[in-house]
XYZ file of C-alpha atoms in Angstrom:
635
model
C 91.407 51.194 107.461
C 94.532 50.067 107.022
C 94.842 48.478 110.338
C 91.993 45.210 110.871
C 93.000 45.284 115.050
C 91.974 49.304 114.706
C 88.553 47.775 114.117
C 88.486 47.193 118.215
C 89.234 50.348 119.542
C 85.592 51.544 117.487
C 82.246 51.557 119.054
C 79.040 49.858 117.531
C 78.104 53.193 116.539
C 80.769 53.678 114.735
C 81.236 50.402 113.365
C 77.373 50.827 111.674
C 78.478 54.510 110.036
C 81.106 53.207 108.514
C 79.034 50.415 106.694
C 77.052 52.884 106.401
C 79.548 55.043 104.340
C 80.097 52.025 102.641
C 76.975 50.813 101.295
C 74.633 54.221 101.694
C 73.564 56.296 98.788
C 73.804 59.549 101.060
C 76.706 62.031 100.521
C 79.301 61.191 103.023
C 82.238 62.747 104.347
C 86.210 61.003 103.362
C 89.547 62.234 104.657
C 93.106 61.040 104.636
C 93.148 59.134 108.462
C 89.333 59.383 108.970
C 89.104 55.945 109.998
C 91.730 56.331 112.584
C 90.200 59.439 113.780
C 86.965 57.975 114.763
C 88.189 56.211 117.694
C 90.413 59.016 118.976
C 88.035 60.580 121.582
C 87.513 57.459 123.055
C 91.177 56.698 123.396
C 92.067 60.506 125.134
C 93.558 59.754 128.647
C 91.744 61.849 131.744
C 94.762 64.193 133.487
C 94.939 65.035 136.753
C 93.777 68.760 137.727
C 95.449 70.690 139.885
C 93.669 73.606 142.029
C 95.930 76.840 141.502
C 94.703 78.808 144.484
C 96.724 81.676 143.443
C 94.782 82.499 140.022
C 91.349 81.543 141.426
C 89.068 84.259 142.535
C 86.079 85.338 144.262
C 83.667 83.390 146.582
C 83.082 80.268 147.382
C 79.990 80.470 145.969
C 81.371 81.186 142.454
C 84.745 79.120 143.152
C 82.032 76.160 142.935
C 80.474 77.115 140.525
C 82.902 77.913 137.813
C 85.819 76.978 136.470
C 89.201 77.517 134.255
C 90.767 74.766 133.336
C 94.513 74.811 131.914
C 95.498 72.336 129.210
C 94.763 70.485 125.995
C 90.632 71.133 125.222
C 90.579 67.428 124.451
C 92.106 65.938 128.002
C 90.006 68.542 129.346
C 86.770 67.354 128.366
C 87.931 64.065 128.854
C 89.273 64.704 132.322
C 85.207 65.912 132.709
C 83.578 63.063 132.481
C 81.267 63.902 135.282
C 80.646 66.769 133.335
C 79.407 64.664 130.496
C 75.502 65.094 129.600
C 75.173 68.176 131.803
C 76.044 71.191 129.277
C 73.707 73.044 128.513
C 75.390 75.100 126.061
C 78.299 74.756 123.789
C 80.561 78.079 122.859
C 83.518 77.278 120.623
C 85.717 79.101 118.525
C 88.664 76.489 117.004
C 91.759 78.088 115.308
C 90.553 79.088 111.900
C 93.042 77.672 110.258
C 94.771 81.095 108.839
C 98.145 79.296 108.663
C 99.689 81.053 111.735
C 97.094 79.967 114.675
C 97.054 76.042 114.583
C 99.907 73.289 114.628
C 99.289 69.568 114.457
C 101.848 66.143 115.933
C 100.640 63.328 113.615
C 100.748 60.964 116.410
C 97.717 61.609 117.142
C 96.176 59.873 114.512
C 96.382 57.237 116.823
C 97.878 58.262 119.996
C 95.749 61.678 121.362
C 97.632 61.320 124.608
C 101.083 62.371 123.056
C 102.379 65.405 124.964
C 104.389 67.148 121.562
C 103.199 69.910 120.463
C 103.506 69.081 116.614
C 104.683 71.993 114.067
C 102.788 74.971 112.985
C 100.265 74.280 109.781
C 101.297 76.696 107.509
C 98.930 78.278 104.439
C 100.730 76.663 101.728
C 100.960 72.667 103.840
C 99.067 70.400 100.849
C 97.169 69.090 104.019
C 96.354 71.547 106.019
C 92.336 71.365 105.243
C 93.179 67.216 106.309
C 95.087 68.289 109.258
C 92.509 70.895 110.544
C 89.552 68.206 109.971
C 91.662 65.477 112.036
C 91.642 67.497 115.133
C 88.682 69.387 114.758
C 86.558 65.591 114.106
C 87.259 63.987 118.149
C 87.021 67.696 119.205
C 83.369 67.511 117.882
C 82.491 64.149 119.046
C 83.411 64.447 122.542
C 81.494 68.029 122.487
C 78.410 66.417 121.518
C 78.512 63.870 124.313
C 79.052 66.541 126.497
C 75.448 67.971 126.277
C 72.877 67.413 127.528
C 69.981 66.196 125.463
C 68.277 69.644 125.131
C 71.828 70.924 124.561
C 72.924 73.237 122.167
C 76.680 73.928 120.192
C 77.280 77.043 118.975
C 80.787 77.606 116.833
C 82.581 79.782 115.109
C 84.678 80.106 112.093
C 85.339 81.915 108.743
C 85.500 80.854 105.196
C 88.602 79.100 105.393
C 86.783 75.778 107.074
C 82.886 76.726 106.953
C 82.265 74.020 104.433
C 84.312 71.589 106.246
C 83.394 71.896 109.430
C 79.606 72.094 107.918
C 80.057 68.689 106.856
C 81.435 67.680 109.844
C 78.895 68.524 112.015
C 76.176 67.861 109.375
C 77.760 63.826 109.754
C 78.334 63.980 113.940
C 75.061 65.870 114.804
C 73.226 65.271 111.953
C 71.671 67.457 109.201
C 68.115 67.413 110.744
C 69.940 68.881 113.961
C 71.599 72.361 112.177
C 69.258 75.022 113.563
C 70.980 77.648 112.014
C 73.617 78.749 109.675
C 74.862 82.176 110.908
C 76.657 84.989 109.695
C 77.153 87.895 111.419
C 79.248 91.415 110.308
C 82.651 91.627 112.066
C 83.900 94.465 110.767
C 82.294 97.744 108.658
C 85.551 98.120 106.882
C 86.575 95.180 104.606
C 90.116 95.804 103.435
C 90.779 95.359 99.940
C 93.390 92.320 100.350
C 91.084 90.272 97.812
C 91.019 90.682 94.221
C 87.660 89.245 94.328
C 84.994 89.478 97.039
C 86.786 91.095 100.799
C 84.813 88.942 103.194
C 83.208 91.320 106.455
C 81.768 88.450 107.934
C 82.120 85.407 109.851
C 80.011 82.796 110.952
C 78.141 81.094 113.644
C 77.022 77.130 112.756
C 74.335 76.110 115.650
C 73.183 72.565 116.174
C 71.252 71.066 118.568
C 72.274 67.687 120.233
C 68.120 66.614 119.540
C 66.688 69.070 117.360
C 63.064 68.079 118.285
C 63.438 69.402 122.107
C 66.275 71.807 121.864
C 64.864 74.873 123.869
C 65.620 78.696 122.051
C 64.797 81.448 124.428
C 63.379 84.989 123.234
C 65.388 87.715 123.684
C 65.360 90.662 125.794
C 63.238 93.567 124.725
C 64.553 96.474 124.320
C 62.784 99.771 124.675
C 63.606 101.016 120.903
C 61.634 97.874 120.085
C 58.274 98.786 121.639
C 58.575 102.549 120.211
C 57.842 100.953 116.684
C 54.050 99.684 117.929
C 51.419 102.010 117.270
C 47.791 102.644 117.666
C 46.189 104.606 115.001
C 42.327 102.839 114.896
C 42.409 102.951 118.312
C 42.483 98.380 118.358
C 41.215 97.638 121.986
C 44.337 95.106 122.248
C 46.583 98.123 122.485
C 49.868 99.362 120.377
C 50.497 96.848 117.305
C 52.877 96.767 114.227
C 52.856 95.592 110.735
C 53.388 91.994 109.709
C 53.873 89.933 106.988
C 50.898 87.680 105.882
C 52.835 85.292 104.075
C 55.110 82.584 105.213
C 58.639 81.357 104.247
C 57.360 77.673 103.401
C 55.772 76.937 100.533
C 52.278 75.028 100.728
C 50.314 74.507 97.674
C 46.980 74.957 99.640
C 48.113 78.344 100.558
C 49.028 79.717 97.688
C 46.010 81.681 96.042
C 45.183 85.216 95.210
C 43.327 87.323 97.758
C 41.068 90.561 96.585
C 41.317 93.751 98.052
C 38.152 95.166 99.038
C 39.213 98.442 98.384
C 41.134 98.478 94.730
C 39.973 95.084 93.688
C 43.265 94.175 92.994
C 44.375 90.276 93.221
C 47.175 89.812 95.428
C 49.383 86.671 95.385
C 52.162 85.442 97.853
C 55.354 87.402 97.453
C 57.908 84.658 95.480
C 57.989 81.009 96.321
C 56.229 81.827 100.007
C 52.372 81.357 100.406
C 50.112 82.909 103.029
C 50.695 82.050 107.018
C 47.367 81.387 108.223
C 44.888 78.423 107.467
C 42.058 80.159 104.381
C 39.098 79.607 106.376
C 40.712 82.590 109.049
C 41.605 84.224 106.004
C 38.595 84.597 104.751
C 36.826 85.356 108.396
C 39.011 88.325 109.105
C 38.536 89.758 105.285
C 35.221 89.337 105.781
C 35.201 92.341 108.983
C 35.765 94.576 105.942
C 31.993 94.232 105.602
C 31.338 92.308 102.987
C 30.842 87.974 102.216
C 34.009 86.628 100.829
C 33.911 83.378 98.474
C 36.526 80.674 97.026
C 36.654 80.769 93.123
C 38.729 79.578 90.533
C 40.300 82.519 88.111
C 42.415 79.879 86.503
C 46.195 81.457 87.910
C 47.233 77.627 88.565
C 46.736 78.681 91.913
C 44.280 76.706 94.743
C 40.643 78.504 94.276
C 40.916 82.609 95.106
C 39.182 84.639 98.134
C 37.549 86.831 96.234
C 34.327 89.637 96.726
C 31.389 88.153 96.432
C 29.371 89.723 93.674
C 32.547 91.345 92.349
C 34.664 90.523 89.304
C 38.441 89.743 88.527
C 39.332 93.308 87.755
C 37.251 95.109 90.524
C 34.471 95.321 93.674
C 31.219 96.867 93.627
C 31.488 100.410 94.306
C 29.295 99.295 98.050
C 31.873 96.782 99.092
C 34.748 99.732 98.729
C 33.013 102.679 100.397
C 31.555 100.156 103.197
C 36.065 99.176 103.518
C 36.802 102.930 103.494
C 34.001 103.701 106.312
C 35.778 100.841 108.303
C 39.391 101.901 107.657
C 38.173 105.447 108.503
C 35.914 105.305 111.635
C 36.048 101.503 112.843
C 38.728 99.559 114.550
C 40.739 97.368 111.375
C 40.558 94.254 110.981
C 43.268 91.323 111.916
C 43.976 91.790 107.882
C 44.322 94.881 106.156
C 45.482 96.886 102.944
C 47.810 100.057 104.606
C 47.229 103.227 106.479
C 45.012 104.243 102.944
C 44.028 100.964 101.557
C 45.701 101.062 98.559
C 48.771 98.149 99.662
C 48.859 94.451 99.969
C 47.568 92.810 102.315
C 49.257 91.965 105.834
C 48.776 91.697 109.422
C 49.042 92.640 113.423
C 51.553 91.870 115.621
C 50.190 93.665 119.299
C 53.097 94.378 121.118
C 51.118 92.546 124.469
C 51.839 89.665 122.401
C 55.536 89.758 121.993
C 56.481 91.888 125.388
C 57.839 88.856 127.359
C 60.282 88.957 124.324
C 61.557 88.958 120.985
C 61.908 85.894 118.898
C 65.632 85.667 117.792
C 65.895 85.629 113.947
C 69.314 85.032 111.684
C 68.998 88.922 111.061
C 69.554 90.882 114.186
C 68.970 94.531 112.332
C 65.695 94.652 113.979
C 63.965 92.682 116.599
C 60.555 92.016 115.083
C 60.824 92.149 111.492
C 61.546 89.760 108.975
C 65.088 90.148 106.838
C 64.017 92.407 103.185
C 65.460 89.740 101.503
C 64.323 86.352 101.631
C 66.800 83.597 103.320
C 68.737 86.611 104.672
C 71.275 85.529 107.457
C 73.411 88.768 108.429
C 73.674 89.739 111.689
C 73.926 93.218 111.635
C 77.348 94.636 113.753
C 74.339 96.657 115.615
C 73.229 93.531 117.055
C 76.290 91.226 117.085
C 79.219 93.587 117.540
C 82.494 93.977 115.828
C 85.820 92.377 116.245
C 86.985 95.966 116.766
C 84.519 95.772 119.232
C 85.908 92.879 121.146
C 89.434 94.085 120.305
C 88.795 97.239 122.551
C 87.041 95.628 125.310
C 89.857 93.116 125.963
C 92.576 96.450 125.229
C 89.991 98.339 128.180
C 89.721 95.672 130.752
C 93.361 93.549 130.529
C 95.377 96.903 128.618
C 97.450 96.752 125.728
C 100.566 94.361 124.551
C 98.329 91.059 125.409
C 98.737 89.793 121.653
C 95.518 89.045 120.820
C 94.169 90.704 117.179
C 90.824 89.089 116.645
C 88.537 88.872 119.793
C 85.177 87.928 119.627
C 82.796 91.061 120.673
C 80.735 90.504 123.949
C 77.444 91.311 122.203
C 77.753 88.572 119.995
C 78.648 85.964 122.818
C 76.010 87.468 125.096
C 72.602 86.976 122.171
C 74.076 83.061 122.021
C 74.175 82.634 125.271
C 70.303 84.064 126.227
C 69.099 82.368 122.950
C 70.234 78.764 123.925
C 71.495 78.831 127.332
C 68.430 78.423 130.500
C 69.027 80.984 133.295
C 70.488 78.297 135.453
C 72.472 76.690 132.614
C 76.192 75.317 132.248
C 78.059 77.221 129.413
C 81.121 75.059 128.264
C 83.826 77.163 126.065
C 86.732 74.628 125.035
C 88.506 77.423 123.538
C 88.431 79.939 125.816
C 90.900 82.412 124.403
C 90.872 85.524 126.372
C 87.420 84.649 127.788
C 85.047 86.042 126.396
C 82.554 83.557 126.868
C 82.912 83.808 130.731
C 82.635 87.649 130.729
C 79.420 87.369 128.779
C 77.915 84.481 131.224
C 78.730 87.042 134.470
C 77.462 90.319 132.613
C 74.206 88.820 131.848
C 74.100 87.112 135.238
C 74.354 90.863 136.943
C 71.536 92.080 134.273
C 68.959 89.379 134.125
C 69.703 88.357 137.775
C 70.425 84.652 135.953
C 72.535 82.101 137.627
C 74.179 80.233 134.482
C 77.887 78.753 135.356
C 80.836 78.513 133.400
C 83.505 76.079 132.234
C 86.598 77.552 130.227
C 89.411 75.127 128.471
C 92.356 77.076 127.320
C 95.762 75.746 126.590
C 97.498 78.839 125.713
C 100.836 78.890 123.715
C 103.072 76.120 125.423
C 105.384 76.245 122.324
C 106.346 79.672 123.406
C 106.114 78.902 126.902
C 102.865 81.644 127.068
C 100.490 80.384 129.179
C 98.309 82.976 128.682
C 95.326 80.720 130.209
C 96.727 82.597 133.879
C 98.176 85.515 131.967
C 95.275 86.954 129.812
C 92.166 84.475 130.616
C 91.770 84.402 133.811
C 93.173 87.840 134.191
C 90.750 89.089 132.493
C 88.121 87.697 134.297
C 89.587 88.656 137.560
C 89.397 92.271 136.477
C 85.721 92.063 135.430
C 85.090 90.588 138.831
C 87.128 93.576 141.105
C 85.968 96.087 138.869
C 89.734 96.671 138.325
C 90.164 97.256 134.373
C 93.118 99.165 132.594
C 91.107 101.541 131.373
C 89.673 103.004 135.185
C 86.764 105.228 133.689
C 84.810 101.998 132.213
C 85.621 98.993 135.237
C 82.539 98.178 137.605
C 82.655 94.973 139.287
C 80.348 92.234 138.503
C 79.213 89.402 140.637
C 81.131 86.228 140.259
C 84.345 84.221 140.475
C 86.067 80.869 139.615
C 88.871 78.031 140.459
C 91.533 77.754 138.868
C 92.781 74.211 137.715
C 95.959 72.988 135.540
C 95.971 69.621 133.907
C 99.021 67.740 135.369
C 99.359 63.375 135.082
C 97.069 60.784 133.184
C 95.285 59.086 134.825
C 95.978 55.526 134.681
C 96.443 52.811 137.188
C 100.678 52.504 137.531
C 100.170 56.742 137.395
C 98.308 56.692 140.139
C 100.293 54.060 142.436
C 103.150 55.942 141.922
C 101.689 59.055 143.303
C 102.909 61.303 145.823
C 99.990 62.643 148.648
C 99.434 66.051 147.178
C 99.049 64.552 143.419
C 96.476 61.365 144.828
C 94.449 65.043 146.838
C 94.107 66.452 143.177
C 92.784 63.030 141.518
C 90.170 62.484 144.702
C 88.877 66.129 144.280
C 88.502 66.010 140.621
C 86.922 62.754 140.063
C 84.905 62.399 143.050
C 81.409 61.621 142.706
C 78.123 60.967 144.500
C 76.076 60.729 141.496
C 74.492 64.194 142.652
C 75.948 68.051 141.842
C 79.085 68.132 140.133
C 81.800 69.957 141.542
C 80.251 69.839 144.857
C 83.499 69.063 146.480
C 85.240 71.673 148.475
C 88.739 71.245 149.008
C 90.179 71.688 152.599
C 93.784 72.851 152.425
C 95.317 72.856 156.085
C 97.678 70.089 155.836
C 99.269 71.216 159.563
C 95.839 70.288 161.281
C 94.264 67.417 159.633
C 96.230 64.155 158.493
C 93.432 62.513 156.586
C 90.788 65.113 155.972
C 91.035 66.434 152.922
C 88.015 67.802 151.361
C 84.222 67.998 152.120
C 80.888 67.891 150.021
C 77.609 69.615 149.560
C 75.956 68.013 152.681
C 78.869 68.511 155.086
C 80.446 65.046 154.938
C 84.216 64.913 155.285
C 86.464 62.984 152.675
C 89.584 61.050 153.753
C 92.389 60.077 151.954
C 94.802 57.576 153.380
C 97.736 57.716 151.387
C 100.844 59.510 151.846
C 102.811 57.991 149.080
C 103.436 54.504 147.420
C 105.694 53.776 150.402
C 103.679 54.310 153.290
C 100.506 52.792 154.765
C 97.717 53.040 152.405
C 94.887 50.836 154.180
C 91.778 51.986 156.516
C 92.351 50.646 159.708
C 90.261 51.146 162.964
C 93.195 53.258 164.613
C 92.481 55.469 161.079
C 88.606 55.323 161.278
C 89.619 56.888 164.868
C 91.545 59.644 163.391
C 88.820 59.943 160.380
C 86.324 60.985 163.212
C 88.237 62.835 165.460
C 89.157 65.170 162.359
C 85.699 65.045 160.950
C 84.291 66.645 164.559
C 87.289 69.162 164.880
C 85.946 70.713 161.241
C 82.332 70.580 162.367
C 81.693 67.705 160.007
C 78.630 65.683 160.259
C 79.365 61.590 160.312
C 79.128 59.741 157.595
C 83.529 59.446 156.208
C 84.189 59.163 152.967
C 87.324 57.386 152.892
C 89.915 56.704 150.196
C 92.394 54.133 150.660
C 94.002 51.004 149.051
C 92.677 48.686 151.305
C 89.914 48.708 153.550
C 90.953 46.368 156.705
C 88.061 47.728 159.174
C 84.148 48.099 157.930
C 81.971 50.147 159.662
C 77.976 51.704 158.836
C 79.121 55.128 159.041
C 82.378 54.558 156.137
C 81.581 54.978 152.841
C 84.563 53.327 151.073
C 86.943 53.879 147.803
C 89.031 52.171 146.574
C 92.268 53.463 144.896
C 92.887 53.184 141.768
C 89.792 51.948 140.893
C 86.810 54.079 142.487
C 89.335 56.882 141.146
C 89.501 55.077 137.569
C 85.529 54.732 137.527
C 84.973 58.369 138.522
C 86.802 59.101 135.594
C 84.349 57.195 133.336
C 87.989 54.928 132.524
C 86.415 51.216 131.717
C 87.403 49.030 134.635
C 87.116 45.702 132.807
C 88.166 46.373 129.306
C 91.377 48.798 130.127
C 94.600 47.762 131.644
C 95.466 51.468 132.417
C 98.904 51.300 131.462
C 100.432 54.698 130.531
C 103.032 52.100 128.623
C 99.900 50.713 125.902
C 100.449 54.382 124.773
C-alpha cells in the first residue's frame, strides 16, 4: 500500500487478509492497485432513486414487488442497503472483457463515486486483465454481502477472465464455497477464427455465500424423463432405471472386487471411483441372488473381496449360477444386478417413485438422471441450457430487430439457475441486467410453477453514447412479455407480472440532502425508508394538488409525511402541521399512527413516529452516522 492513512478506510476483515497474504503459505491473489481496491465498496456513495412512472408497468402488486433500477451496478447495490442480506439469488453476467464491451476511469482506484465514464479497454491495453479485476473485485464484495446466508451467486463469463475471476471469487467467497464450475454449449457451430481450439462454450461459476446450508432445488420433471423407467421383473416398487453402483469419491474401504453370480467374473470400481453403498448392504442385496456371500482376500491390493461362497477366483459352482438365472428369469431382481442377461457389471435401481418430486440437477444437463459418460464431465448440453442463437432470437421476437445486442443469454439457461438455487418465494438480484433476461425468466417460471420469486435488475446502459437502453431495450422488453405485445405477434402471450421503474439521480450525503428541492427529499424518503420489516413496502402517493405533506404510505396503511419544501422554507413539525398530518391522513383513508419527516420536531405526540432529516435518511441508507462527515467535498 503505498498510502499508510489508506490503512483506515479498511475493515478488520480486511486488515487480517492482508496479513494474511502476507505471512500465509496459501496461494493468494496480487494485482497492480489491489490494496486500494479493497476498501472501494465500502467507500461507494448511496444515490438517490427516482420513480419513472412512465416506464413502470403492471400492478401494484408487481410494482412492489419488482424493480429496474437505472445506473452504475455499484451505486445501485449500494443505494440498496435495505436490500442487503435478503437475496436469495445472485444472476450476473459482467462485460467479458472482449476489448469492445468494458471501459474503466482510474479514479476509481480510490474514488468509486466519480461520475466519468473512463475510456474503452481495448484488446491490446497491457492492463486490461488489471483493469477488468479492479472493477470486477468491489463488484464481488458488495454482491456477497448482498445475500442472504443461504444465498447463492451465479456468474457468467468466457475464457477471457474464467481464471481470474475464479480466483477472485475462490479469495472473496472462499474455495470451500464454489459449488460448481459450469460450462454450458452456446453455440453448435464454432467458427474457425482460432488456429487452435474454437471455444463453443461458456461458463457458469456458482458459489454459495455458506456452502454448508446453501439450499439446491431439484428440477422439474419432465415427461421424456419418466418414459426411460421400466418394469421388466415386474419389481412391486413400480417402473425403475439403471444406475451406477459406484461413486465419484474414492474410499479405500470401498474399493474391492465383487463376483458375479452368474459368470464368476471379479468386478472392480470403474477408475479411481469405488462402490456407493456401505459392503455390509452390498453383500445383503447380492446375497437375494440365492446364494451366502463372504469377504476374502485375492491379494488385488484391494480391501477383502465379496465373493461366492464355496466358489473360486475364476468361477461359481454351476448351483449358485442356475439358482441366479432362475431368479433373473422368474423372480423379481434384486436391488443389485448383472443386466437384462446377466452377463454385465454390476449396478443398481433408481424407481422412478423415488425421484418423481424431481430431478437432481447435475453439471451435465444431456439427461436428467444419468451420470455424464465421462468422468468429471461439466457440459451443459445446448438441449438443456440453450444457445446464444437462442437468446439472440427471443430478444429479435419479443423487442424486434436493430436493438444492438449480439450475444444474449438464452432463457433456458437463466430459467435451470434460477429453479436450482432460487426458493419459490425468493429475491433474484441481476446487477447486469442487459436486455433482461433474468427478469423474463423469474416471470415465465412464476406463470408455470405458480412461484412467487421477485426481481431486482441494475442496468446502466451506454451513457457514453447517450443509449440508455435500461428504458429502451430492458424494460421494454419486459413490458412486452407482460402485455403479451411482442414484435413477432404469432409467439407473444402475456405473463403475469410487472415492475417500477427507478433512475439513480444525487448522492446521498448530508450538504446533498440540505440542499434539496421537495420532489428530490420525496425520492430519498421513499427509497430509504425503513421499518425494519418488508422492503419496498412503501407505496408512493403522487397527488401533489390534494395533499401538502402526505406523501407515501406503507404495508399497514400508515401515512408518511414529509415537511420540507426546500432548504428555504419551514422544515420543522409543528402542532399546526401534526393538524394537517391528520387531516390528510383521514382524507386518504389512512389509519393513525404519522410517520413524519422533518428537520426539527417542535411538537411530540404518541401517535408521531419521528425522522429526522438528514440523519434518519443517512441511517436508512446504512451511511455511518458517527464515523462519516457526509461531505460530497471529502470526494
Amino acid at each position: 500500500m503505498d498510502n499508510p492513512s489508506e490503512l483506515d478506510d479498511l475493515s478488520v476483515e480486511q486488515l487480517v487478509e492482508m496479513i494474511r497474504e502476507k505471512t500465509g503459505a496459501g496461494v493468494n491473489l496480487s494485482f497492480p492497485g489491489k490494496a486500494n481496491i479493497l476498501s472501494v465498496g465500502r467507500r461507494v456513495r448511496p444515490r438517490v432513486q427516482r420513480t419513472r412512472p412512465t416506464y413502470s408497468v403492471g400492478d401494484e402488486k408487481y410494482r412492489d414487488e419488482n424493480l429496474i433500477l437505472e445506473g452504475d451496478n455499484l451505486q445501485g447495490m449500494a443505494s440498496l442497503y435495505r436490500e442487503h442480506g435478503r437475496i436469495d439469488l445472485i444472476v450476473a453476467d459482467p462485460p467479458y472483457n472482449t476489448g469492445s464491451d468494458f471501459r474503466y476511469n482510474d479514479k476509481w482506484d480510490t474514488n468509486p463515486n466519480d461520475d466519468g465514464l473512463g475510456d474503452p479497454v481495448g484488446v491490446d491495453d497491457p492492463a486490461k486483465h488489471t483493469k477488468w479485476m479492479k472493477f470486477m473485485y468491489p463488484r464481488l464484495q458488495v454482491m456477497m454481502s448482498m445475500l442472504k446466508p443461504t444465498g447463492v451467486l451465479a456468474i457468467c463469463i468466457d475464457y477471457r477472465e474464467l481464471f481470474h475471476l475464479g480466483q477472485m471469487c475462490d479469495e472473496i467467497f472462499g474455495e470451500k464455497n464454489r459449488i460448481a464450475i459450469i460450462n454450458w454449449e452456446k453455440t453448435t457451430a464454432p467458427r474457425s477464427d482460432s488456429g487452435h481450439v474454437t471455444s463453443a462454450t461458456e461458463y457458469v461459476l456458482v458459489y454459495a455465500k455458506n456452502e454448508s446450508i446453501a439450499q439446491t432445488q431439484r428440477l422439474d420433471r419432465k415427461e421424456s424423463s419418466n418414459k426411460r423407467y421400466g418394469n421388466p421383473d415386474r419389481d412391486p416398487g413400480g417402473p425403475w432405471r439403471e444406475n451406477n453402483l459406484s461413486a465419484r469419491t474414492y474410499s479405500r474401504t470401498n474399493d474391492y472386487a465383487i463376483q458375479s453370480p452368474f459368470t464368476g467374473e471379479l468386478h472392480v470400481p470403474p477408475g479411481n471411483r469405488a462402490w456407493a453403498h456401505p459392503k455390509r448392504n452390498v453383500k445383503a442385496w447380492l446375497a437375494e441372488w440365492g446364494t451366502e456371500y463372504v469377504e476374502r482376500d485375492i491379494g488385488d491390493g484391494r480391501s477383502k473381496a465379496l465373493m461366492v461362497k464355496g466358489g473360486t477366483d475364476e468361477a461359481v459352482p454351476k448351483a449358485v449360477s442356475e439358482r441366479a438365472r432362475k431368479t433373473l428369469k422368474d423372480q423379481t431382481w434384486p436391488f443389485i444386478w448383472f443386466g437384462m442377461d446377466g452377463q454385465g457389471r454390476p449396478r443398481t435401481k433408481t424407481y422412478l417413485e423415488k425421484v418423481r418430486k424431481g430431478s437432481v440437477p447435475t453439471t451435465y444437463w444431456a439427461d436428467d438422471d444419468a451420470l455424464p459418460l465421462e468422468i468429471g464431465s461439466t457440459s451443459w448440453d445446448h438441449e438443456e441450457s440453450g444457445r446464444s442463437s437462442d437468446g439472440l432470437s427471443e430478444l429479435n421476437d419479443i423487442i424486434g430487430q436493430g436493438h444492438g445486442f449480439e450475444t444474449v443469454k438464452p432463457l433456458k439457461l437463466i430459467q435451470k439457475i434460477i429453479q436450482i438455487w432460487c426458493p419459490p418465494n425468493g429475491l433474484v438480484l441481476d446487477p447486469f441486467a442487459g436486455s433482461g433476461t433474468t427478469a423474463h425468466a423469474v416471470m415465465s417460471l412464476n406463470l408455470a410453477q405458480d412461484a412467487k420469486r421477485s426481481f431486482i435488475m441494475i442496468e446502466e446502459g451506454s451513457p457514453q453514447n447517450k443509449d440508455s437502453y435500461a428504458k429502451s431495450l430492458t424494460a421494454e422488453r419486459l413490458k412486452r412479455v407482460v402485455t403479451g405485445n411482442w414484435a413477432k405477434d404469432d409467439k407473444g402471450y402475456p405473463v403475469p407480472g410487472g415492475f417500477t421503474f427507478k433512475s439513480l439521480t444525487k448522492r446521498v450525503d448530508a450538504e446533498t440532502l440540505l440542499l434539496m428541492e421537495r420532489d428530490e427529499m420525496i425520492d430519498a424518503v421513499v427509497a430509504s425508508h425503513s421499518e425494519g420489516r418488508k422492503v419496498r413496502s412503501v407505496r408512493h402517493i403522487d397527488d401533489k394538488d390534494v395533499y401538502k405533506y402526505l406523501i407515501a404510505q406503507n404495508s399497514d396503511d400508515e401515512g408518511i409525511y414529509l415537511v420540507w419544501n426546500g432548504p428555504d422554507s419551514n422544515t420543522d413539525l409543528t402542532e399546526e402541521v401534526y393538524e394537517e398530518c391528520v387531516e390528510e391522513g383521514e382524507k386518504a383513508q389512512l389509519v393513525p399512527r404519522y410517520h413524519v419527516y422533518s428537520r426539527l420536531n417542535l411538537f411530540v405526540t404518541d401517535d408521531v413516529r419521528w425522522y429526522q432529516i438528514p440523519d434518519r435518511i443517512l441511517q436508512d441508507f446504512g451511511l455511518d452516522l458517527k464515523h462519516e462527515s457526509f461531505s460530497e467535498s471529502e470526494n
